[in-house]
Amino acid sequence: ETGVTQTPRHLVMGMTNKKSLKCEQHLGHNAMYWYKQSAKKPLELMFVYNFKEQTENNSVPSRFSPECPNSSHLFLHLHTLQPEDSALYLCASSQDERVSNEQYFGPGTRLTVT
Amino acid sequence: AQSVTQLGSHVSVSEGALVLLRCNYSSSVPPYLFWYVQYPNQGLQLLLKYTSAATLVKGINGFEAEFKKSETSFHLTKPSAHMSDAAEYFCAVSLGGSQGNLIFGKGTKLSVKP
Protein backbone atom coordinates (compact mmCIF):
# COMPACT_ATOMS: atom_id res chain seq x y z
CA GLU A 1 0.00 0.00 0.00
CA THR A 2 1.16 3.51 -0.70
CA GLY A 3 0.14 6.92 0.61
CA VAL A 4 -2.43 7.24 3.36
CA THR A 5 -5.01 4.52 3.93
CA GLN A 6 -8.10 4.61 6.10
CA THR A 7 -10.35 1.81 7.33
CA PRO A 8 -13.20 1.27 7.28
CA ARG A 9 -14.35 3.36 4.32
CA HIS A 10 -17.93 3.35 5.56
CA LEU A 11 -19.29 2.92 9.09
CA VAL A 12 -22.81 2.97 10.46
CA MET A 13 -23.12 2.98 14.22
CA GLY A 14 -25.74 3.52 16.86
CA MET A 15 -25.38 6.17 19.51
CA THR A 16 -24.47 3.62 22.16
CA ASN A 17 -21.83 1.80 20.12
CA LYS A 18 -18.06 2.01 20.43
CA LYS A 19 -16.01 1.88 17.25
CA SER A 20 -12.60 2.94 16.03
CA LEU A 21 -11.31 4.50 12.83
CA LYS A 22 -7.85 3.57 11.65
CA CYS A 23 -5.37 5.54 9.58
CA GLU A 24 -2.00 4.37 8.31
CA GLN A 25 0.58 6.30 6.33
CA HIS A 26 3.37 4.71 4.30
CA LEU A 27 5.23 7.95 3.57
CA GLY A 28 7.66 8.12 6.48
CA HIS A 29 5.97 11.26 7.80
CA ASN A 30 6.10 12.46 11.39
CA ALA A 31 2.86 14.42 11.68
CA MET A 32 -0.67 13.08 11.40
CA TYR A 33 -4.06 14.77 11.52
CA TRP A 34 -7.77 14.05 11.93
CA TYR A 35 -10.27 16.27 10.13
CA LYS A 36 -14.07 16.31 10.08
CA GLN A 37 -15.74 17.19 6.78
CA SER A 38 -19.45 18.02 6.97
CA ALA A 39 -21.66 19.18 4.14
CA LYS A 40 -21.62 22.94 3.53
CA LYS A 41 -19.05 23.57 6.30
CA PRO A 42 -15.31 24.20 6.11
CA LEU A 43 -12.98 21.35 6.83
CA GLU A 44 -12.51 21.20 10.61
CA LEU A 45 -9.17 20.19 12.10
CA MET A 46 -9.74 17.95 15.11
CA PHE A 47 -6.37 16.69 16.29
CA VAL A 48 -2.68 17.02 15.37
CA TYR A 49 0.08 14.62 16.33
CA ASN A 50 3.73 15.48 15.74
CA PHE A 51 6.32 12.78 16.48
CA LYS A 52 3.57 10.83 18.31
CA GLU A 53 2.77 13.72 20.64
CA GLN A 54 -0.58 15.46 20.48
CA THR A 55 0.02 19.12 19.70
CA GLU A 56 -3.48 20.27 18.83
CA ASN A 57 -6.96 19.51 20.12
CA ASN A 58 -9.48 21.91 18.65
CA SER A 59 -12.05 21.73 21.45
CA VAL A 60 -13.21 18.32 20.28
CA PRO A 61 -15.83 16.61 22.49
CA SER A 62 -14.48 13.81 24.65
CA ARG A 63 -16.62 11.25 22.83
CA PHE A 64 -13.82 11.41 20.22
CA SER A 65 -10.56 9.99 21.56
CA PRO A 66 -7.42 9.90 19.39
CA GLU A 67 -4.52 7.51 19.75
CA CYS A 68 -1.16 7.62 18.00
CA PRO A 69 0.93 4.55 18.95
CA ASN A 70 3.67 5.38 16.41
CA SER A 71 4.33 7.85 13.60
CA SER A 72 2.68 5.59 11.02
CA HIS A 73 -0.63 4.87 12.72
CA LEU A 74 -3.43 7.04 14.01
CA PHE A 75 -6.72 5.94 15.51
CA LEU A 76 -9.92 7.75 16.37
CA HIS A 77 -11.95 5.97 19.04
CA LEU A 78 -15.64 6.76 19.01
CA HIS A 79 -18.23 6.27 21.76
CA THR A 80 -21.72 7.56 22.50
CA LEU A 81 -21.79 9.66 19.36
CA GLN A 82 -24.61 11.96 18.31
CA PRO A 83 -26.37 12.11 14.92
CA GLU A 84 -24.64 15.45 14.22
CA ASP A 85 -21.33 13.60 14.31
CA SER A 86 -22.23 11.97 10.99
CA ALA A 87 -19.62 13.20 8.51
CA LEU A 88 -16.60 12.23 6.44
CA TYR A 89 -13.56 11.81 8.70
CA LEU A 90 -10.30 12.45 6.92
CA CYS A 91 -6.83 11.50 8.05
CA ALA A 92 -3.76 13.28 6.70
CA SER A 93 -0.02 13.25 7.22
CA SER A 94 2.91 15.53 6.48
CA GLN A 95 6.67 15.47 6.94
CA ASP A 96 6.24 17.41 10.15
CA GLU A 97 3.71 19.95 11.40
CA ARG A 98 5.28 23.02 9.81
CA VAL A 99 2.60 24.67 7.70
CA SER A 100 4.83 24.89 4.63
CA ASN A 101 4.72 21.11 4.28
CA GLU A 102 2.15 19.49 2.03
CA GLN A 103 -0.49 17.37 3.69
CA TYR A 104 -1.34 14.01 2.13
CA PHE A 105 -4.91 12.91 2.74
CA GLY A 106 -6.51 9.50 2.95
CA PRO A 107 -9.84 8.78 1.22
CA GLY A 108 -11.81 9.18 4.44
CA THR A 109 -14.29 7.17 6.49
CA ARG A 110 -17.94 8.02 5.86
CA LEU A 111 -19.56 7.79 9.31
CA THR A 112 -23.30 7.64 9.85
CA VAL A 113 -24.64 7.77 13.40
CA THR A 114 -28.17 6.44 13.77
CA ALA B 1 -7.52 36.54 13.00
CA GLN B 2 -7.12 34.95 9.62
CA SER B 3 -10.02 33.80 7.48
CA VAL B 4 -10.64 32.63 3.93
CA THR B 5 -13.64 33.18 1.67
CA GLN B 6 -14.38 31.27 -1.50
CA LEU B 7 -16.87 33.10 -3.68
CA GLY B 8 -19.36 30.73 -5.25
CA SER B 9 -20.09 27.33 -3.78
CA HIS B 10 -20.72 25.98 -7.27
CA VAL B 11 -19.14 26.96 -10.59
CA SER B 12 -20.08 25.45 -13.93
CA VAL B 13 -18.01 25.81 -17.11
CA SER B 14 -17.99 24.22 -20.54
CA GLU B 15 -15.20 21.91 -21.58
CA GLY B 16 -12.40 24.02 -23.06
CA ALA B 17 -13.47 27.19 -21.26
CA LEU B 18 -11.49 29.17 -18.73
CA VAL B 19 -11.72 28.03 -15.13
CA LEU B 20 -11.66 30.78 -12.49
CA LEU B 21 -12.20 29.91 -8.83
CA ARG B 22 -12.05 32.81 -6.42
CA CYS B 23 -10.40 32.95 -3.02
CA ASN B 24 -9.98 35.97 -0.75
CA TYR B 25 -8.27 35.93 2.59
CA SER B 26 -7.91 38.20 5.54
CA SER B 27 -4.57 38.33 7.26
CA SER B 28 -2.52 40.98 8.98
CA VAL B 29 0.77 39.48 7.82
CA PRO B 30 1.89 37.74 4.60
CA PRO B 31 0.21 34.36 4.66
CA TYR B 32 0.86 30.93 3.29
CA LEU B 33 -1.84 30.06 0.75
CA PHE B 34 -2.88 26.72 -0.66
CA TRP B 35 -5.33 25.20 -3.12
CA TYR B 36 -6.43 21.62 -2.61
CA VAL B 37 -8.68 19.51 -4.85
CA GLN B 38 -11.02 16.72 -3.78
CA TYR B 39 -12.27 14.27 -6.39
CA PRO B 40 -15.40 12.24 -5.60
CA ASN B 41 -14.87 9.61 -2.89
CA GLN B 42 -11.29 10.70 -2.32
CA GLY B 43 -9.30 12.77 0.14
CA LEU B 44 -7.83 16.18 -0.63
CA GLN B 45 -4.79 16.59 -2.86
CA LEU B 46 -2.51 19.62 -3.00
CA LEU B 47 -2.74 21.54 -6.30
CA LEU B 48 -0.34 24.35 -5.45
CA LYS B 49 0.94 26.57 -2.65
CA TYR B 50 2.26 30.08 -2.16
CA THR B 51 4.95 30.51 0.47
CA SER B 52 6.26 34.06 -0.22
CA ALA B 53 8.33 33.23 -3.28
CA ALA B 54 6.99 34.00 -6.80
CA THR B 55 3.52 35.54 -6.82
CA LEU B 56 2.41 33.42 -9.77
CA VAL B 57 2.35 29.82 -8.68
CA LYS B 58 2.04 26.91 -11.07
CA GLY B 59 0.54 23.67 -9.87
CA ILE B 60 -0.40 20.26 -11.14
CA ASN B 61 -2.87 19.50 -13.95
CA GLY B 62 -2.34 22.90 -15.63
CA PHE B 63 -3.67 24.99 -12.74
CA GLU B 64 -2.06 28.19 -11.53
CA ALA B 65 -2.84 30.89 -8.99
CA GLU B 66 -1.65 34.45 -8.49
CA PHE B 67 -1.07 36.01 -5.09
CA LYS B 68 -2.29 39.63 -5.14
CA LYS B 69 -1.52 41.32 -1.86
CA SER B 70 -3.38 44.53 -2.74
CA GLU B 71 -6.56 42.55 -3.39
CA THR B 72 -5.93 39.93 -0.67
CA SER B 73 -6.74 37.33 -3.29
CA PHE B 74 -5.38 34.01 -4.49
CA HIS B 75 -7.64 33.01 -7.36
CA LEU B 76 -7.17 29.66 -9.11
CA THR B 77 -7.22 29.52 -12.90
CA LYS B 78 -6.85 27.05 -15.74
CA PRO B 79 -6.99 28.17 -19.38
CA SER B 80 -8.99 25.22 -20.68
CA ALA B 81 -11.24 22.99 -18.58
CA HIS B 82 -11.26 19.23 -18.99
CA MET B 83 -14.04 16.90 -17.93
CA SER B 84 -11.60 15.36 -15.45
CA ASP B 85 -11.36 18.71 -13.60
CA ALA B 86 -14.83 18.22 -12.15
CA ALA B 87 -14.20 18.15 -8.39
CA GLU B 88 -14.39 20.30 -5.27
CA TYR B 89 -11.66 22.86 -4.74
CA PHE B 90 -10.57 24.23 -1.37
CA CYS B 91 -8.53 27.34 -0.65
CA ALA B 92 -6.62 27.42 2.63
CA VAL B 93 -4.64 30.11 4.45
CA SER B 94 -2.16 30.13 7.29
CA LEU B 95 -0.05 32.73 9.02
CA GLY B 96 2.70 30.21 9.46
CA GLY B 97 3.90 28.07 12.30
CA SER B 98 2.14 24.76 12.58
CA GLN B 99 -0.52 23.07 10.49
CA GLY B 100 -2.88 23.76 13.34
CA ASN B 101 -3.07 27.31 12.02
CA LEU B 102 -4.30 26.23 8.58
CA ILE B 103 -7.84 27.48 7.85
CA PHE B 104 -9.83 26.02 4.95
CA GLY B 105 -12.55 27.71 2.93
CA LYS B 106 -15.95 26.09 2.43
CA GLY B 107 -15.02 24.83 -1.00
CA THR B 108 -16.19 25.42 -4.58
CA LYS B 109 -17.65 22.57 -6.57
CA LEU B 110 -16.60 22.74 -10.21
CA SER B 111 -18.81 21.14 -12.86
CA VAL B 112 -17.59 20.78 -16.45
CA LYS B 113 -20.18 20.47 -19.21
CA PRO B 114 -19.36 18.64 -22.45
PDB file of C-alpha atoms in Angstrom:
ATOM      1  CA  GLU A   1       0.000   0.000   0.000  1.00  0.00           C
ATOM      2  CA  THR A   2       1.155   3.511  -0.696  1.00  0.00           C
ATOM      3  CA  GLY A   3       0.136   6.919   0.611  1.00  0.00           C
ATOM      4  CA  VAL A   4      -2.434   7.245   3.362  1.00  0.00           C
ATOM      5  CA  THR A   5      -5.006   4.520   3.928  1.00  0.00           C
ATOM      6  CA  GLN A   6      -8.104   4.610   6.103  1.00  0.00           C
ATOM      7  CA  THR A   7     -10.349   1.815   7.334  1.00  0.00           C
ATOM      8  CA  PRO A   8     -13.197   1.275   7.283  1.00  0.00           C
ATOM      9  CA  ARG A   9     -14.352   3.361   4.321  1.00  0.00           C
ATOM     10  CA  HIS A  10     -17.933   3.349   5.561  1.00  0.00           C
ATOM     11  CA  LEU A  11     -19.289   2.920   9.085  1.00  0.00           C
ATOM     12  CA  VAL A  12     -22.812   2.974  10.458  1.00  0.00           C
ATOM     13  CA  MET A  13     -23.120   2.980  14.220  1.00  0.00           C
ATOM     14  CA  GLY A  14     -25.736   3.520  16.860  1.00  0.00           C
ATOM     15  CA  MET A  15     -25.381   6.172  19.509  1.00  0.00           C
ATOM     16  CA  THR A  16     -24.473   3.625  22.160  1.00  0.00           C
ATOM     17  CA  ASN A  17     -21.827   1.800  20.119  1.00  0.00           C
ATOM     18  CA  LYS A  18     -18.059   2.012  20.433  1.00  0.00           C
ATOM     19  CA  LYS A  19     -16.012   1.882  17.253  1.00  0.00           C
ATOM     20  CA  SER A  20     -12.598   2.942  16.033  1.00  0.00           C
ATOM     21  CA  LEU A  21     -11.310   4.501  12.831  1.00  0.00           C
ATOM     22  CA  LYS A  22      -7.850   3.568  11.646  1.00  0.00           C
ATOM     23  CA  CYS A  23      -5.367   5.537   9.578  1.00  0.00           C
ATOM     24  CA  GLU A  24      -2.002   4.370   8.308  1.00  0.00           C
ATOM     25  CA  GLN A  25       0.577   6.303   6.333  1.00  0.00           C
ATOM     26  CA  HIS A  26       3.369   4.706   4.305  1.00  0.00           C
ATOM     27  CA  LEU A  27       5.232   7.946   3.572  1.00  0.00           C
ATOM     28  CA  GLY A  28       7.663   8.124   6.475  1.00  0.00           C
ATOM     29  CA  HIS A  29       5.971  11.256   7.801  1.00  0.00           C
ATOM     30  CA  ASN A  30       6.103  12.460  11.387  1.00  0.00           C
ATOM     31  CA  ALA A  31       2.864  14.423  11.675  1.00  0.00           C
ATOM     32  CA  MET A  32      -0.672  13.081  11.405  1.00  0.00           C
ATOM     33  CA  TYR A  33      -4.057  14.766  11.521  1.00  0.00           C
ATOM     34  CA  TRP A  34      -7.765  14.047  11.934  1.00  0.00           C
ATOM     35  CA  TYR A  35     -10.271  16.273  10.134  1.00  0.00           C
ATOM     36  CA  LYS A  36     -14.069  16.312  10.083  1.00  0.00           C
ATOM     37  CA  GLN A  37     -15.740  17.194   6.782  1.00  0.00           C
ATOM     38  CA  SER A  38     -19.446  18.017   6.965  1.00  0.00           C
ATOM     39  CA  ALA A  39     -21.661  19.180   4.138  1.00  0.00           C
ATOM     40  CA  LYS A  40     -21.621  22.940   3.532  1.00  0.00           C
ATOM     41  CA  LYS A  41     -19.054  23.566   6.304  1.00  0.00           C
ATOM     42  CA  PRO A  42     -15.308  24.205   6.111  1.00  0.00           C
ATOM     43  CA  LEU A  43     -12.976  21.352   6.834  1.00  0.00           C
ATOM     44  CA  GLU A  44     -12.510  21.196  10.606  1.00  0.00           C
ATOM     45  CA  LEU A  45      -9.168  20.193  12.100  1.00  0.00           C
ATOM     46  CA  MET A  46      -9.739  17.954  15.113  1.00  0.00           C
ATOM     47  CA  PHE A  47      -6.368  16.693  16.290  1.00  0.00           C
ATOM     48  CA  VAL A  48      -2.685  17.018  15.366  1.00  0.00           C
ATOM     49  CA  TYR A  49       0.081  14.623  16.335  1.00  0.00           C
ATOM     50  CA  ASN A  50       3.728  15.482  15.738  1.00  0.00           C
ATOM     51  CA  PHE A  51       6.318  12.777  16.475  1.00  0.00           C
ATOM     52  CA  LYS A  52       3.566  10.831  18.311  1.00  0.00           C
ATOM     53  CA  GLU A  53       2.769  13.724  20.642  1.00  0.00           C
ATOM     54  CA  GLN A  54      -0.584  15.460  20.483  1.00  0.00           C
ATOM     55  CA  THR A  55       0.023  19.117  19.696  1.00  0.00           C
ATOM     56  CA  GLU A  56      -3.483  20.269  18.827  1.00  0.00           C
ATOM     57  CA  ASN A  57      -6.961  19.515  20.121  1.00  0.00           C
ATOM     58  CA  ASN A  58      -9.479  21.911  18.649  1.00  0.00           C
ATOM     59  CA  SER A  59     -12.050  21.728  21.447  1.00  0.00           C
ATOM     60  CA  VAL A  60     -13.211  18.324  20.279  1.00  0.00           C
ATOM     61  CA  PRO A  61     -15.826  16.610  22.489  1.00  0.00           C
ATOM     62  CA  SER A  62     -14.480  13.807  24.649  1.00  0.00           C
ATOM     63  CA  ARG A  63     -16.624  11.253  22.828  1.00  0.00           C
ATOM     64  CA  PHE A  64     -13.820  11.412  20.221  1.00  0.00           C
ATOM     65  CA  SER A  65     -10.564   9.988  21.555  1.00  0.00           C
ATOM     66  CA  PRO A  66      -7.424   9.896  19.390  1.00  0.00           C
ATOM     67  CA  GLU A  67      -4.520   7.511  19.745  1.00  0.00           C
ATOM     68  CA  CYS A  68      -1.158   7.618  18.003  1.00  0.00           C
ATOM     69  CA  PRO A  69       0.931   4.553  18.947  1.00  0.00           C
ATOM     70  CA  ASN A  70       3.672   5.383  16.411  1.00  0.00           C
ATOM     71  CA  SER A  71       4.326   7.849  13.604  1.00  0.00           C
ATOM     72  CA  SER A  72       2.682   5.591  11.023  1.00  0.00           C
ATOM     73  CA  HIS A  73      -0.626   4.874  12.725  1.00  0.00           C
ATOM     74  CA  LEU A  74      -3.435   7.038  14.009  1.00  0.00           C
ATOM     75  CA  PHE A  75      -6.722   5.939  15.506  1.00  0.00           C
ATOM     76  CA  LEU A  76      -9.917   7.745  16.374  1.00  0.00           C
ATOM     77  CA  HIS A  77     -11.950   5.968  19.035  1.00  0.00           C
ATOM     78  CA  LEU A  78     -15.644   6.764  19.009  1.00  0.00           C
ATOM     79  CA  HIS A  79     -18.226   6.270  21.763  1.00  0.00           C
ATOM     80  CA  THR A  80     -21.717   7.564  22.505  1.00  0.00           C
ATOM     81  CA  LEU A  81     -21.785   9.659  19.363  1.00  0.00           C
ATOM     82  CA  GLN A  82     -24.612  11.957  18.315  1.00  0.00           C
ATOM     83  CA  PRO A  83     -26.367  12.107  14.924  1.00  0.00           C
ATOM     84  CA  GLU A  84     -24.643  15.446  14.219  1.00  0.00           C
ATOM     85  CA  ASP A  85     -21.334  13.600  14.311  1.00  0.00           C
ATOM     86  CA  SER A  86     -22.234  11.974  10.993  1.00  0.00           C
ATOM     87  CA  ALA A  87     -19.623  13.201   8.513  1.00  0.00           C
ATOM     88  CA  LEU A  88     -16.602  12.231   6.444  1.00  0.00           C
ATOM     89  CA  TYR A  89     -13.564  11.808   8.701  1.00  0.00           C
ATOM     90  CA  LEU A  90     -10.296  12.450   6.916  1.00  0.00           C
ATOM     91  CA  CYS A  91      -6.835  11.504   8.053  1.00  0.00           C
ATOM     92  CA  ALA A  92      -3.762  13.284   6.704  1.00  0.00           C
ATOM     93  CA  SER A  93      -0.015  13.248   7.221  1.00  0.00           C
ATOM     94  CA  SER A  94       2.913  15.530   6.477  1.00  0.00           C
ATOM     95  CA  GLN A  95       6.672  15.467   6.938  1.00  0.00           C
ATOM     96  CA  ASP A  96       6.238  17.413  10.151  1.00  0.00           C
ATOM     97  CA  GLU A  97       3.712  19.948  11.402  1.00  0.00           C
ATOM     98  CA  ARG A  98       5.284  23.024   9.809  1.00  0.00           C
ATOM     99  CA  VAL A  99       2.605  24.666   7.699  1.00  0.00           C
ATOM    100  CA  SER A 100       4.833  24.886   4.627  1.00  0.00           C
ATOM    101  CA  ASN A 101       4.724  21.106   4.275  1.00  0.00           C
ATOM    102  CA  GLU A 102       2.153  19.489   2.029  1.00  0.00           C
ATOM    103  CA  GLN A 103      -0.493  17.367   3.694  1.00  0.00           C
ATOM    104  CA  TYR A 104      -1.335  14.014   2.132  1.00  0.00           C
ATOM    105  CA  PHE A 105      -4.907  12.907   2.736  1.00  0.00           C
ATOM    106  CA  GLY A 106      -6.509   9.500   2.953  1.00  0.00           C
ATOM    107  CA  PRO A 107      -9.841   8.778   1.224  1.00  0.00           C
ATOM    108  CA  GLY A 108     -11.805   9.176   4.436  1.00  0.00           C
ATOM    109  CA  THR A 109     -14.288   7.172   6.485  1.00  0.00           C
ATOM    110  CA  ARG A 110     -17.942   8.018   5.856  1.00  0.00           C
ATOM    111  CA  LEU A 111     -19.559   7.792   9.307  1.00  0.00           C
ATOM    112  CA  THR A 112     -23.295   7.641   9.853  1.00  0.00           C
ATOM    113  CA  VAL A 113     -24.642   7.768  13.399  1.00  0.00           C
ATOM    114  CA  THR A 114     -28.172   6.445  13.766  1.00  0.00           C
TER     115      THR A 114
ATOM    116  CA  ALA B   1      -7.523  36.545  13.001  1.00  0.00           C
ATOM    117  CA  GLN B   2      -7.122  34.953   9.622  1.00  0.00           C
ATOM    118  CA  SER B   3     -10.023  33.803   7.478  1.00  0.00           C
ATOM    119  CA  VAL B   4     -10.637  32.632   3.932  1.00  0.00           C
ATOM    120  CA  THR B   5     -13.642  33.183   1.671  1.00  0.00           C
ATOM    121  CA  GLN B   6     -14.379  31.271  -1.495  1.00  0.00           C
ATOM    122  CA  LEU B   7     -16.868  33.098  -3.680  1.00  0.00           C
ATOM    123  CA  GLY B   8     -19.362  30.732  -5.252  1.00  0.00           C
ATOM    124  CA  SER B   9     -20.094  27.335  -3.777  1.00  0.00           C
ATOM    125  CA  HIS B  10     -20.723  25.978  -7.274  1.00  0.00           C
ATOM    126  CA  VAL B  11     -19.139  26.964 -10.589  1.00  0.00           C
ATOM    127  CA  SER B  12     -20.076  25.453 -13.934  1.00  0.00           C
ATOM    128  CA  VAL B  13     -18.007  25.812 -17.109  1.00  0.00           C
ATOM    129  CA  SER B  14     -17.992  24.217 -20.537  1.00  0.00           C
ATOM    130  CA  GLU B  15     -15.200  21.912 -21.578  1.00  0.00           C
ATOM    131  CA  GLY B  16     -12.399  24.023 -23.057  1.00  0.00           C
ATOM    132  CA  ALA B  17     -13.474  27.192 -21.257  1.00  0.00           C
ATOM    133  CA  LEU B  18     -11.486  29.171 -18.733  1.00  0.00           C
ATOM    134  CA  VAL B  19     -11.721  28.034 -15.128  1.00  0.00           C
ATOM    135  CA  LEU B  20     -11.659  30.782 -12.486  1.00  0.00           C
ATOM    136  CA  LEU B  21     -12.203  29.910  -8.833  1.00  0.00           C
ATOM    137  CA  ARG B  22     -12.053  32.813  -6.419  1.00  0.00           C
ATOM    138  CA  CYS B  23     -10.399  32.950  -3.021  1.00  0.00           C
ATOM    139  CA  ASN B  24      -9.982  35.965  -0.752  1.00  0.00           C
ATOM    140  CA  TYR B  25      -8.274  35.929   2.589  1.00  0.00           C
ATOM    141  CA  SER B  26      -7.905  38.203   5.544  1.00  0.00           C
ATOM    142  CA  SER B  27      -4.566  38.327   7.259  1.00  0.00           C
ATOM    143  CA  SER B  28      -2.522  40.979   8.984  1.00  0.00           C
ATOM    144  CA  VAL B  29       0.772  39.479   7.816  1.00  0.00           C
ATOM    145  CA  PRO B  30       1.889  37.740   4.596  1.00  0.00           C
ATOM    146  CA  PRO B  31       0.214  34.363   4.662  1.00  0.00           C
ATOM    147  CA  TYR B  32       0.864  30.930   3.295  1.00  0.00           C
ATOM    148  CA  LEU B  33      -1.836  30.062   0.747  1.00  0.00           C
ATOM    149  CA  PHE B  34      -2.883  26.718  -0.661  1.00  0.00           C
ATOM    150  CA  TRP B  35      -5.328  25.203  -3.122  1.00  0.00           C
ATOM    151  CA  TYR B  36      -6.426  21.623  -2.605  1.00  0.00           C
ATOM    152  CA  VAL B  37      -8.683  19.512  -4.848  1.00  0.00           C
ATOM    153  CA  GLN B  38     -11.016  16.716  -3.779  1.00  0.00           C
ATOM    154  CA  TYR B  39     -12.274  14.270  -6.386  1.00  0.00           C
ATOM    155  CA  PRO B  40     -15.405  12.237  -5.597  1.00  0.00           C
ATOM    156  CA  ASN B  41     -14.874   9.612  -2.894  1.00  0.00           C
ATOM    157  CA  GLN B  42     -11.289  10.700  -2.323  1.00  0.00           C
ATOM    158  CA  GLY B  43      -9.304  12.770   0.137  1.00  0.00           C
ATOM    159  CA  LEU B  44      -7.829  16.184  -0.627  1.00  0.00           C
ATOM    160  CA  GLN B  45      -4.789  16.593  -2.865  1.00  0.00           C
ATOM    161  CA  LEU B  46      -2.514  19.623  -3.002  1.00  0.00           C
ATOM    162  CA  LEU B  47      -2.743  21.543  -6.297  1.00  0.00           C
ATOM    163  CA  LEU B  48      -0.337  24.353  -5.452  1.00  0.00           C
ATOM    164  CA  LYS B  49       0.939  26.568  -2.654  1.00  0.00           C
ATOM    165  CA  TYR B  50       2.258  30.085  -2.156  1.00  0.00           C
ATOM    166  CA  THR B  51       4.952  30.507   0.470  1.00  0.00           C
ATOM    167  CA  SER B  52       6.259  34.055  -0.216  1.00  0.00           C
ATOM    168  CA  ALA B  53       8.328  33.233  -3.283  1.00  0.00           C
ATOM    169  CA  ALA B  54       6.992  34.001  -6.800  1.00  0.00           C
ATOM    170  CA  THR B  55       3.522  35.543  -6.820  1.00  0.00           C
ATOM    171  CA  LEU B  56       2.414  33.421  -9.773  1.00  0.00           C
ATOM    172  CA  VAL B  57       2.353  29.821  -8.677  1.00  0.00           C
ATOM    173  CA  LYS B  58       2.037  26.914 -11.073  1.00  0.00           C
ATOM    174  CA  GLY B  59       0.543  23.669  -9.867  1.00  0.00           C
ATOM    175  CA  ILE B  60      -0.403  20.263 -11.140  1.00  0.00           C
ATOM    176  CA  ASN B  61      -2.868  19.504 -13.946  1.00  0.00           C
ATOM    177  CA  GLY B  62      -2.345  22.895 -15.630  1.00  0.00           C
ATOM    178  CA  PHE B  63      -3.672  24.991 -12.745  1.00  0.00           C
ATOM    179  CA  GLU B  64      -2.061  28.188 -11.530  1.00  0.00           C
ATOM    180  CA  ALA B  65      -2.836  30.892  -8.988  1.00  0.00           C
ATOM    181  CA  GLU B  66      -1.646  34.446  -8.490  1.00  0.00           C
ATOM    182  CA  PHE B  67      -1.072  36.008  -5.089  1.00  0.00           C
ATOM    183  CA  LYS B  68      -2.290  39.628  -5.136  1.00  0.00           C
ATOM    184  CA  LYS B  69      -1.520  41.320  -1.861  1.00  0.00           C
ATOM    185  CA  SER B  70      -3.376  44.529  -2.738  1.00  0.00           C
ATOM    186  CA  GLU B  71      -6.555  42.548  -3.394  1.00  0.00           C
ATOM    187  CA  THR B  72      -5.931  39.927  -0.671  1.00  0.00           C
ATOM    188  CA  SER B  73      -6.744  37.332  -3.294  1.00  0.00           C
ATOM    189  CA  PHE B  74      -5.376  34.010  -4.486  1.00  0.00           C
ATOM    190  CA  HIS B  75      -7.644  33.013  -7.360  1.00  0.00           C
ATOM    191  CA  LEU B  76      -7.170  29.662  -9.112  1.00  0.00           C
ATOM    192  CA  THR B  77      -7.221  29.518 -12.899  1.00  0.00           C
ATOM    193  CA  LYS B  78      -6.849  27.050 -15.739  1.00  0.00           C
ATOM    194  CA  PRO B  79      -6.993  28.168 -19.381  1.00  0.00           C
ATOM    195  CA  SER B  80      -8.988  25.218 -20.679  1.00  0.00           C
ATOM    196  CA  ALA B  81     -11.235  22.993 -18.576  1.00  0.00           C
ATOM    197  CA  HIS B  82     -11.264  19.228 -18.992  1.00  0.00           C
ATOM    198  CA  MET B  83     -14.040  16.902 -17.928  1.00  0.00           C
ATOM    199  CA  SER B  84     -11.596  15.364 -15.454  1.00  0.00           C
ATOM    200  CA  ASP B  85     -11.355  18.712 -13.604  1.00  0.00           C
ATOM    201  CA  ALA B  86     -14.828  18.222 -12.146  1.00  0.00           C
ATOM    202  CA  ALA B  87     -14.197  18.152  -8.391  1.00  0.00           C
ATOM    203  CA  GLU B  88     -14.392  20.302  -5.275  1.00  0.00           C
ATOM    204  CA  TYR B  89     -11.658  22.862  -4.742  1.00  0.00           C
ATOM    205  CA  PHE B  90     -10.566  24.233  -1.372  1.00  0.00           C
ATOM    206  CA  CYS B  91      -8.535  27.337  -0.650  1.00  0.00           C
ATOM    207  CA  ALA B  92      -6.622  27.422   2.633  1.00  0.00           C
ATOM    208  CA  VAL B  93      -4.644  30.112   4.450  1.00  0.00           C
ATOM    209  CA  SER B  94      -2.163  30.127   7.291  1.00  0.00           C
ATOM    210  CA  LEU B  95      -0.055  32.731   9.019  1.00  0.00           C
ATOM    211  CA  GLY B  96       2.704  30.208   9.461  1.00  0.00           C
ATOM    212  CA  GLY B  97       3.904  28.066  12.298  1.00  0.00           C
ATOM    213  CA  SER B  98       2.145  24.759  12.578  1.00  0.00           C
ATOM    214  CA  GLN B  99      -0.518  23.073  10.486  1.00  0.00           C
ATOM    215  CA  GLY B 100      -2.878  23.757  13.336  1.00  0.00           C
ATOM    216  CA  ASN B 101      -3.072  27.307  12.023  1.00  0.00           C
ATOM    217  CA  LEU B 102      -4.303  26.227   8.580  1.00  0.00           C
ATOM    218  CA  ILE B 103      -7.835  27.476   7.847  1.00  0.00           C
ATOM    219  CA  PHE B 104      -9.834  26.016   4.954  1.00  0.00           C
ATOM    220  CA  GLY B 105     -12.550  27.707   2.930  1.00  0.00           C
ATOM    221  CA  LYS B 106     -15.951  26.091   2.434  1.00  0.00           C
ATOM    222  CA  GLY B 107     -15.024  24.828  -1.003  1.00  0.00           C
ATOM    223  CA  THR B 108     -16.189  25.421  -4.583  1.00  0.00           C
ATOM    224  CA  LYS B 109     -17.647  22.570  -6.567  1.00  0.00           C
ATOM    225  CA  LEU B 110     -16.604  22.736 -10.208  1.00  0.00           C
ATOM    226  CA  SER B 111     -18.808  21.143 -12.857  1.00  0.00           C
ATOM    227  CA  VAL B 112     -17.592  20.776 -16.453  1.00  0.00           C
ATOM    228  CA  LYS B 113     -20.185  20.472 -19.213  1.00  0.00           C
ATOM    229  CA  PRO B 114     -19.361  18.640 -22.449  1.00  0.00           C
TER     230      PRO B 114
END
